[in-house]
Coordinates of C-alpha atoms in Angstrom, one line a residue:
M1 CA -26.1 76.2 -168.3
S2 CA -28.7 73.5 -168.0
T3 CA -29.6 71.9 -171.3
D4 CA -33.3 72.3 -170.7
K5 CA -33.0 76.0 -171.4
N6 CA -34.2 77.2 -174.8
T7 CA -32.2 75.6 -177.6
A8 CA -32.2 76.1 -181.3
L9 CA -31.2 73.3 -183.7
I10 CA -30.1 74.5 -187.1
A11 CA -29.5 72.1 -190.1
V12 CA -28.5 72.9 -193.6
T13 CA -29.1 69.5 -195.4
E14 CA -31.7 66.8 -195.5
H15 CA -29.3 64.5 -193.6
G16 CA -28.9 67.2 -191.0
K17 CA -32.6 67.6 -190.7
A18 CA -33.0 63.8 -190.1
L19 CA -30.4 64.0 -187.3
A20 CA -32.1 67.1 -185.8
A21 CA -35.4 65.2 -185.8
T22 CA -33.9 62.5 -183.6
I23 CA -32.7 64.8 -180.9
K24 CA -35.2 67.7 -180.9
E25 CA -37.5 66.3 -178.3
A26 CA -34.7 65.3 -175.9
L27 CA -33.5 68.9 -176.0
A28 CA -36.9 70.5 -176.2
A29 CA -35.4 72.4 -179.1
D30 CA -36.8 74.6 -181.8
C31 CA -35.6 73.5 -185.3
F32 CA -34.6 75.8 -188.1
V33 CA -33.4 75.3 -191.7
P34 CA -32.8 77.4 -194.9
E35 CA -36.0 78.3 -196.5
K36 CA -35.7 75.7 -199.3
L37 CA -35.7 72.9 -196.7
Q38 CA -38.6 74.2 -194.7
S39 CA -41.2 71.6 -193.7
E40 CA -43.5 70.8 -190.8
G41 CA -41.6 71.2 -187.5
F42 CA -38.7 73.0 -189.2
A43 CA -39.0 76.8 -189.5
A44 CA -37.2 78.8 -192.2
L45 CA -34.3 81.0 -191.2
Q46 CA -35.5 84.6 -191.8
P47 CA -34.9 87.0 -193.5
D48 CA -32.1 84.7 -194.9
F49 CA -29.8 82.0 -193.7
A50 CA -27.0 84.3 -192.3
A51 CA -29.2 86.9 -190.7
G52 CA -31.5 84.2 -189.3
M53 CA -28.6 82.4 -187.7
R54 CA -27.3 85.6 -186.1
L55 CA -30.8 86.4 -184.8
L56 CA -31.1 83.0 -183.1
F57 CA -27.6 83.6 -181.5
Q58 CA -29.1 86.6 -179.8
Q59 CA -32.4 84.9 -178.8
Y60 CA -31.5 81.4 -177.6
D61 CA -29.4 80.0 -174.7
A62 CA -27.8 77.4 -176.9
L63 CA -27.4 76.7 -180.6
V64 CA -26.7 73.2 -182.1
C65 CA -25.4 73.8 -185.6
I66 CA -25.6 70.7 -187.8
M67 CA -23.2 71.9 -190.4
A68 CA -19.5 72.3 -191.1
A69 CA -17.7 74.2 -188.3
G70 CA -16.4 76.8 -190.9
I71 CA -20.0 77.7 -191.9
A72 CA -20.9 78.3 -188.2
V73 CA -17.8 80.3 -187.5
R74 CA -18.0 82.6 -190.5
T75 CA -21.8 83.1 -190.1
L76 CA -21.7 83.9 -186.4
A77 CA -18.5 85.9 -186.3
P78 CA -20.1 89.3 -186.5
V79 CA -22.2 88.7 -183.4
I80 CA -19.8 86.8 -181.2
S81 CA -19.1 89.1 -178.2
D82 CA -18.1 87.6 -174.9
K83 CA -17.9 84.1 -173.4
L84 CA -19.7 85.3 -170.3
Y85 CA -22.8 86.3 -172.3
D86 CA -22.7 84.5 -175.6
P87 CA -24.9 81.4 -175.9
A88 CA -23.5 77.9 -176.1
V89 CA -22.7 76.9 -179.6
V90 CA -22.1 73.2 -180.5
V91 CA -21.3 72.0 -184.0
M92 CA -22.3 68.5 -185.2
D93 CA -21.6 66.9 -188.6
E94 CA -24.7 65.7 -190.4
K95 CA -23.9 62.0 -189.7
G96 CA -23.6 62.6 -186.0
H97 CA -20.0 61.5 -185.6
H98 CA -18.8 64.5 -183.6
A99 CA -20.3 67.1 -181.2
I100 CA -17.9 70.0 -181.0
S101 CA -18.1 72.5 -178.2
L102 CA -17.4 75.7 -180.2
L103 CA -18.3 78.7 -178.1
S104 CA -19.0 79.3 -174.3
G105 CA -17.9 75.9 -173.2
H106 CA -18.0 76.7 -169.5
V107 CA -20.3 79.5 -168.5
G108 CA -22.6 79.1 -171.5
G109 CA -22.7 75.3 -171.1
A110 CA -21.5 74.1 -174.5
N111 CA -19.2 71.5 -173.0
E112 CA -22.2 70.0 -171.0
L113 CA -24.4 70.2 -174.1
S114 CA -21.7 68.4 -176.2
R115 CA -21.7 65.6 -173.7
K116 CA -25.4 65.3 -173.7
L117 CA -25.5 65.2 -177.5
A118 CA -22.9 62.5 -177.4
D119 CA -25.1 60.5 -175.0
L120 CA -28.1 60.9 -177.3
T121 CA -26.5 60.1 -180.6
G122 CA -23.3 58.1 -179.9
A123 CA -21.2 61.0 -181.2
A124 CA -17.8 61.8 -179.8
A125 CA -17.9 64.9 -177.7
V126 CA -15.0 67.2 -178.8
I127 CA -14.0 69.5 -175.9
T128 CA -10.9 71.7 -176.2
T129 CA -11.0 73.9 -173.1
A130 CA -7.7 73.6 -171.3
T131 CA -9.1 72.7 -167.8
D132 CA -11.2 69.9 -169.3
V133 CA -8.3 68.5 -171.4
Q134 CA -6.1 68.5 -168.3
K135 CA -8.9 67.2 -166.1
V136 CA -8.8 69.9 -163.5
A137 CA -11.5 72.1 -162.1
A138 CA -12.4 75.5 -163.7
L139 CA -13.3 78.5 -161.5
D140 CA -15.9 79.8 -163.9
M141 CA -17.7 76.5 -163.5
I142 CA -17.4 76.4 -159.7
V143 CA -18.7 79.9 -159.1
P144 CA -22.2 79.4 -160.6
S145 CA -22.5 75.9 -159.2
V146 CA -22.2 77.0 -155.6
P147 CA -23.5 79.7 -156.3
A148 CA -20.9 82.2 -155.2
W149 CA -19.4 85.6 -156.0
I150 CA -15.8 86.4 -156.8
P151 CA -14.4 89.8 -157.7
D152 CA -13.3 90.5 -161.3
F153 CA -14.9 87.3 -162.5
R154 CA -13.4 87.2 -165.9
E155 CA -9.8 88.1 -165.0
N156 CA -9.7 85.8 -161.9
S157 CA -11.3 82.9 -163.7
K158 CA -8.8 83.1 -166.5
R159 CA -5.9 83.4 -164.2
I160 CA -6.9 80.5 -161.9
N161 CA -7.9 78.3 -164.7
G162 CA -4.6 78.9 -166.5
L163 CA -2.6 78.0 -163.4
L164 CA -4.6 74.9 -162.8
A165 CA -4.3 73.8 -166.4
A166 CA -0.6 74.4 -166.3
G167 CA -0.2 72.2 -163.2
K168 CA 0.8 75.0 -160.9
T169 CA 0.0 75.0 -157.2
V170 CA -3.3 76.8 -156.4
G171 CA -4.4 76.7 -152.8
L172 CA -8.0 76.2 -151.7
Y173 CA -8.9 77.4 -148.2
E174 CA -12.4 76.5 -147.3
E175 CA -13.3 78.7 -144.3
V176 CA -16.8 77.9 -145.3
P177 CA -17.2 74.2 -146.3
I178 CA -18.8 73.9 -149.8
E179 CA -19.3 71.1 -152.3
I180 CA -17.2 71.8 -155.4
D181 CA -14.9 70.3 -157.9
R182 CA -11.5 70.3 -156.3
R183 CA -9.5 68.7 -159.0
G184 CA -6.1 70.4 -159.4
F185 CA -6.4 72.5 -156.2
T186 CA -4.2 72.0 -153.2
S187 CA -6.3 72.1 -150.0
V188 CA -4.8 74.2 -147.2
T189 CA -5.7 74.4 -143.6
N190 CA -4.0 77.7 -142.8
P191 CA -3.9 80.5 -145.4
H192 CA -0.9 82.0 -143.6
E193 CA 1.1 78.8 -144.0
L194 CA 0.9 77.9 -147.7
P195 CA 2.8 75.1 -149.4
E196 CA 6.0 76.2 -151.3
Q197 CA 5.5 77.2 -154.9
T198 CA 1.9 78.3 -154.3
E199 CA 1.1 80.8 -157.0
A200 CA -2.5 81.7 -156.0
L201 CA -5.1 81.0 -153.3
V202 CA -8.9 80.7 -153.5
W203 CA -10.3 81.6 -150.1
V204 CA -13.9 80.6 -149.5
T205 CA -15.3 82.9 -146.9
Y206 CA -18.1 85.3 -145.8
R207 CA -15.6 87.8 -144.4
Y208 CA -16.0 91.5 -145.2
H209 CA -12.2 91.9 -145.7
L210 CA -9.4 89.4 -146.0
P211 CA -5.8 89.9 -144.7
E212 CA -3.1 90.7 -147.2
L213 CA -1.1 87.7 -148.3
N214 CA 2.0 87.4 -150.4
V215 CA 0.2 85.4 -153.2
H216 CA -2.6 86.4 -155.5
T217 CA -5.8 85.7 -153.4
V218 CA -9.2 85.3 -154.9
K219 CA -12.1 85.7 -152.5
M220 CA -15.0 83.3 -153.1
V221 CA -18.2 84.3 -151.3
P222 CA -21.1 81.7 -151.1
Q223 CA -24.4 83.4 -151.7
T224 CA -26.4 81.6 -149.1
R225 CA -27.5 84.4 -146.7
V226 CA -30.7 86.3 -146.6
L227 CA -31.4 89.8 -145.3
G228 CA -34.5 90.7 -143.3
V229 CA -35.3 94.4 -143.6
G230 CA -37.8 96.8 -142.0
C231 CA -37.9 100.6 -142.4
R232 CA -39.9 103.7 -142.1
K233 CA -42.0 104.8 -145.1
Q234 CA -40.0 106.7 -147.7
T235 CA -36.6 105.9 -146.2
E236 CA -33.9 107.5 -148.3
P237 CA -31.9 104.9 -150.4
E238 CA -28.7 106.5 -149.2
Q239 CA -29.7 105.8 -145.6
M240 CA -30.6 102.2 -146.5
M241 CA -27.2 101.6 -148.1
Q242 CA -25.3 103.2 -145.2
A243 CA -27.2 101.0 -142.7
F244 CA -26.6 98.0 -144.8
T245 CA -22.8 98.7 -145.0
E246 CA -22.8 99.2 -141.2
F247 CA -24.6 96.0 -140.7
C248 CA -22.2 94.1 -142.9
V249 CA -19.1 95.5 -141.2
Q250 CA -20.6 94.8 -137.7
H251 CA -21.1 91.2 -138.6
D252 CA -18.0 90.8 -140.8
T253 CA -20.1 89.7 -143.8
D254 CA -19.4 90.4 -147.4
P255 CA -22.4 92.2 -149.0
H256 CA -22.3 89.7 -151.9
S257 CA -23.1 86.8 -149.6
F258 CA -26.9 87.7 -149.8
S259 CA -29.1 85.7 -152.1
A260 CA -32.4 87.4 -151.1
I261 CA -33.9 90.4 -149.2
A262 CA -37.1 89.8 -147.3
S263 CA -39.6 92.1 -145.7
I264 CA -43.4 92.6 -145.0
D265 CA -45.7 92.9 -148.0
I266 CA -46.6 96.5 -147.3
K267 CA -43.0 97.3 -148.1
K268 CA -43.0 95.6 -151.5
N269 CA -42.8 99.0 -153.3
E270 CA -40.5 100.7 -150.9
P271 CA -37.9 102.4 -153.1
A272 CA -35.0 102.1 -150.7
I273 CA -35.4 98.3 -150.3
K274 CA -36.0 97.8 -154.0
Q275 CA -32.9 99.7 -154.9
L276 CA -30.8 97.7 -152.4
A277 CA -32.1 94.5 -153.9
E278 CA -31.2 95.8 -157.4
K279 CA -27.7 96.8 -156.3
L280 CA -27.1 93.3 -154.8
N281 CA -28.8 91.7 -157.8
C282 CA -30.9 89.5 -155.7
P283 CA -34.7 89.0 -155.4
F284 CA -36.9 91.0 -153.0
I285 CA -39.5 88.7 -151.3
T286 CA -42.3 89.8 -149.0
Y287 CA -44.5 88.1 -146.5
T288 CA -47.9 89.1 -145.1
A289 CA -48.3 90.2 -141.4
V290 CA -50.2 86.9 -140.8
Q291 CA -47.2 84.9 -142.1
L292 CA -44.7 86.9 -140.0
R293 CA -46.8 86.5 -136.9
E294 CA -46.2 82.7 -137.1
V295 CA -42.6 83.2 -136.1
A296 CA -42.5 86.8 -134.6
D297 CA -42.9 85.6 -131.0
K298 CA -39.5 83.8 -131.2
Y299 CA -37.9 87.3 -131.1
P300 CA -38.1 90.5 -129.2
V301 CA -41.2 92.5 -130.2
S302 CA -42.0 96.2 -130.4
E303 CA -45.5 97.4 -129.5
F304 CA -45.0 100.4 -131.8
V305 CA -44.2 98.1 -134.7
R306 CA -47.1 95.8 -133.8
Q307 CA -49.6 98.8 -133.9
T308 CA -48.1 100.0 -137.2
V309 CA -47.9 96.8 -139.3
Q310 CA -49.8 94.2 -137.1
V311 CA -46.7 92.2 -136.3
G312 CA -44.2 92.8 -133.5
N313 CA -41.1 92.7 -135.6
V314 CA -40.3 92.7 -139.3
A315 CA -36.6 92.2 -140.0
L316 CA -36.1 89.2 -137.7
S317 CA -39.4 87.5 -138.7
A318 CA -38.7 88.0 -142.4
A319 CA -35.2 86.7 -142.0
D320 CA -36.6 83.7 -140.2
L321 CA -39.1 82.8 -142.9
A322 CA -36.7 83.4 -145.7
S323 CA -34.0 81.2 -144.1
G324 CA -36.2 78.4 -142.8
G325 CA -35.6 79.5 -139.2
R326 CA -31.8 79.8 -139.4
V327 CA -31.4 83.4 -138.1
L328 CA -27.8 84.3 -137.4
T329 CA -27.9 87.8 -135.9
P330 CA -29.9 89.9 -133.4
R331 CA -31.9 92.9 -134.6
F332 CA -29.8 95.7 -136.0
A333 CA -31.3 99.2 -135.9
A334 CA -30.1 102.5 -137.4
C335 CA -32.0 105.6 -138.6
G336 CA -35.4 103.9 -138.5
I337 CA -34.1 100.9 -140.4
T338 CA -33.9 97.4 -139.0
M339 CA -32.0 94.4 -140.3
A340 CA -31.3 90.8 -139.5
M341 CA -29.4 88.0 -141.3
G342 CA -30.4 84.4 -141.9
E343 CA -28.7 81.6 -143.7
R344 CA -30.2 79.2 -146.2
T345 CA -28.8 75.7 -146.8
K346 CA -28.4 73.9 -150.1
M347 CA -30.7 71.0 -150.5
S348 CA -29.7 67.7 -152.2
N349 CA -31.4 68.8 -155.5
G350 CA -29.3 72.0 -155.6
V351 CA -32.2 74.3 -154.6
M352 CA -31.6 76.8 -151.9
A353 CA -34.0 76.5 -149.0

């Protein structure tokens, strides 16, 4: 979690309010206090302190609770659900001596937020997650930073993190080179010849299937690819999914590797493409025929398609624009559906392009 997401600062004393006032602008935070302490810039917790705290827990990405840890724990206990979905919760004492990462240290970003608060106030960041204490990487931090997909995110993150924190041998095979935190991992060059005592392997790949190994293997799929799509009007969603599966198998590409689907703008409401984008949990972007024509001549064209949508091809041109010209496949066609794959690259600022 980036600490510029919406953050709530909650103080319960005048000293706590004073501390909140010194950090609210740096966090772009909203400030809340019990009703008796309400003043300009500090909204009252409504309808009361406990209910108001729990409401903020459900509305904000991060909570900074300037109060005793026990108060925060007892108040928030009824709404704490899951570290994958709960907001970051950091507790600070009113004198700013400590910033304690209390909930959602990794995925929620409480560890990061604790460190930022420490930088702002001179507090000591208190972080107790095992991987941070042992100074090794954490899979649940790596995956969103790539970004990537792994199966059974919770279970595999817990298992790999536990092994790394315990100093066990966890192999890392980068079939696809990526920039990640490798602390604690053992780099391997051949997944079929692992070091002795290897207890698990993280395999970074785009492959559709991986071979069976005699150690627990976690597939990590970077989400850097884009799918260009064209289709007849009112294509059945089942046909679209079948074509997509055939396309992925043909190109040995995991379906989770796609970060966007692209097509021509007259298809922006095409149910089959929209449902595919929803299933893959990725955005569906469209381009005008004029935009597609700028690159269409780089690829084989169809006069029928040109007469129908005013551009000679859709899937290839859309994949070209969405990937910045890095098209990886020829045109795939099945049942009136066309597809093509492109690949984005990660820029220095972390933005995919």
